[in-house]
Coordinates of C-alpha atoms in Angstrom, one line a residue:
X12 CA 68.9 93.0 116.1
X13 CA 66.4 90.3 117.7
X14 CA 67.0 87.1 117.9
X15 CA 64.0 84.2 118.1
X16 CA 63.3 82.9 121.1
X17 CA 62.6 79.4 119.9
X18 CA 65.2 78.7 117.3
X19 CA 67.7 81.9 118.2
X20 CA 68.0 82.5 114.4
X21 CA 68.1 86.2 113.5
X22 CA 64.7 87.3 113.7
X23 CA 63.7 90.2 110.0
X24 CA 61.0 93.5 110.5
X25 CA 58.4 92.2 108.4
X26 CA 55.2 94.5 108.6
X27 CA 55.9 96.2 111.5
X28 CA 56.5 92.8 113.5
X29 CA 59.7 90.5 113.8
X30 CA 59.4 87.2 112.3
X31 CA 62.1 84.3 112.0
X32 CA 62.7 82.6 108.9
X33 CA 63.7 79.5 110.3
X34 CA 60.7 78.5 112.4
X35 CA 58.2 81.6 111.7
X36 CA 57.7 82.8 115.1
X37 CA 56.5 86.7 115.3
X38 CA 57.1 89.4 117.6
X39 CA 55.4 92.8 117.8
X40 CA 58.4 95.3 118.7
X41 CA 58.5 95.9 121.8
X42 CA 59.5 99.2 123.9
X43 CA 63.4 98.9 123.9
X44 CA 63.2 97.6 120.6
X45 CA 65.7 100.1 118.6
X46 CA 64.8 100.8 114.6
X47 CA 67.0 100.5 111.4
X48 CA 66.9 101.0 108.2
X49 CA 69.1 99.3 105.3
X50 CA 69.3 100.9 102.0
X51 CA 70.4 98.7 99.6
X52 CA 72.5 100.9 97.0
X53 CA 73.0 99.8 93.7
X54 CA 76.7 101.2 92.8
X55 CA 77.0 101.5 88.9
X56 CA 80.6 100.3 87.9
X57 CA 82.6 102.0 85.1
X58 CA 83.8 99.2 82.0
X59 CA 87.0 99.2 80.9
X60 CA 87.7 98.3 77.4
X61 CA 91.3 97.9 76.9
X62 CA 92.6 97.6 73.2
X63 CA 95.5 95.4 72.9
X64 CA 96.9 98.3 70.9
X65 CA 97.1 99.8 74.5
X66 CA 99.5 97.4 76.0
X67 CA 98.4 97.8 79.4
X68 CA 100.4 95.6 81.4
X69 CA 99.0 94.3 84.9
X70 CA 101.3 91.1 85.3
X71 CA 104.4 91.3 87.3
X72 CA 107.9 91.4 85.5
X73 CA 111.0 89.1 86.3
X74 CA 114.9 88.9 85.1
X75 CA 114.6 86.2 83.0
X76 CA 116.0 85.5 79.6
X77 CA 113.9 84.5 77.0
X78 CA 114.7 81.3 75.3
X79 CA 113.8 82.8 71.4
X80 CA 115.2 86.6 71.3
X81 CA 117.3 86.8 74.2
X82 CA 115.6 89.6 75.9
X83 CA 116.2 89.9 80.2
X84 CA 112.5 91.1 81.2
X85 CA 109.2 88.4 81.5
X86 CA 106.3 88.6 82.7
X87 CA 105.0 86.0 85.2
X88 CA 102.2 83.9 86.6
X89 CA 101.7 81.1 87.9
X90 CA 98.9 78.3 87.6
X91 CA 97.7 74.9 89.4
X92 CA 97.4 72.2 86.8
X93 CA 98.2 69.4 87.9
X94 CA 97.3 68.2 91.2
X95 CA 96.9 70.3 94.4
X96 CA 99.6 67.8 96.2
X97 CA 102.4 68.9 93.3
X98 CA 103.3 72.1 92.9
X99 CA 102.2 75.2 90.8
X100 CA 103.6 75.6 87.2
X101 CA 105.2 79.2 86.6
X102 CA 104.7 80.5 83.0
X103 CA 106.6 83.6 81.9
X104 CA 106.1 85.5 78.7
X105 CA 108.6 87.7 77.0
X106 CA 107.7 91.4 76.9
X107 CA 109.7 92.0 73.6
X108 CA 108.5 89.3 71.2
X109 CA 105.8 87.6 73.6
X110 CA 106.9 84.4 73.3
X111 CA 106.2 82.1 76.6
X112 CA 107.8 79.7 78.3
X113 CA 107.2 77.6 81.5
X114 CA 109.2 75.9 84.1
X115 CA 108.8 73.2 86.6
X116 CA 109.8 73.0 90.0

């Protein structure tokens, strides 16, 4: 790495010389001067498509007994909405008839 002189910003090799984006000041490299290279590698990403027929459950699960069909298990989460000085509502949704609730602290 080589810094400008001028402006100290992070000087980039531009066509074989060193040249600082903030002020434009060049540099040939000099001697000591040591070289990199940076690959930029696109990584392709698999997509998941989850069904709902699939039921894949990522939210974590709570004893908690649903207001509608009396089950003990929910799921949970928890969201800001009102403002950031109160605090956060927690939601939980049944995982036998999906019904959902939330409560307030």
């Amino acid at each position: 790495m080589k810094f400008c002189p001028k402006c100290k910003s992070l000087m980039i090799s531009s066509e074989g010389l060193f040249r600082c984006k903030k002020c434009g000041h060049t540099e040939e490299p000099g001697e000591n001067t040591e070289k990199m290279t940076i690959r930029n590698k696109r990584v392709e990403k698999d997509i998941v498509i989850v069904d709902e027929a699939d039921e894949v459950r990522t939210l974590p699960t709570v004893s908690a007994k649903c207001p509608e069909c009396g089950n003990d298990i929910a799921e949970w989460w928890l969201r800001q909405l009102r403002s950031a000085d109160e605090s956060e509502t927690r939601f939980f949704r049944c995982t036998k008839c999906k019904f959902t609730w939330r409560e307030y602290d």
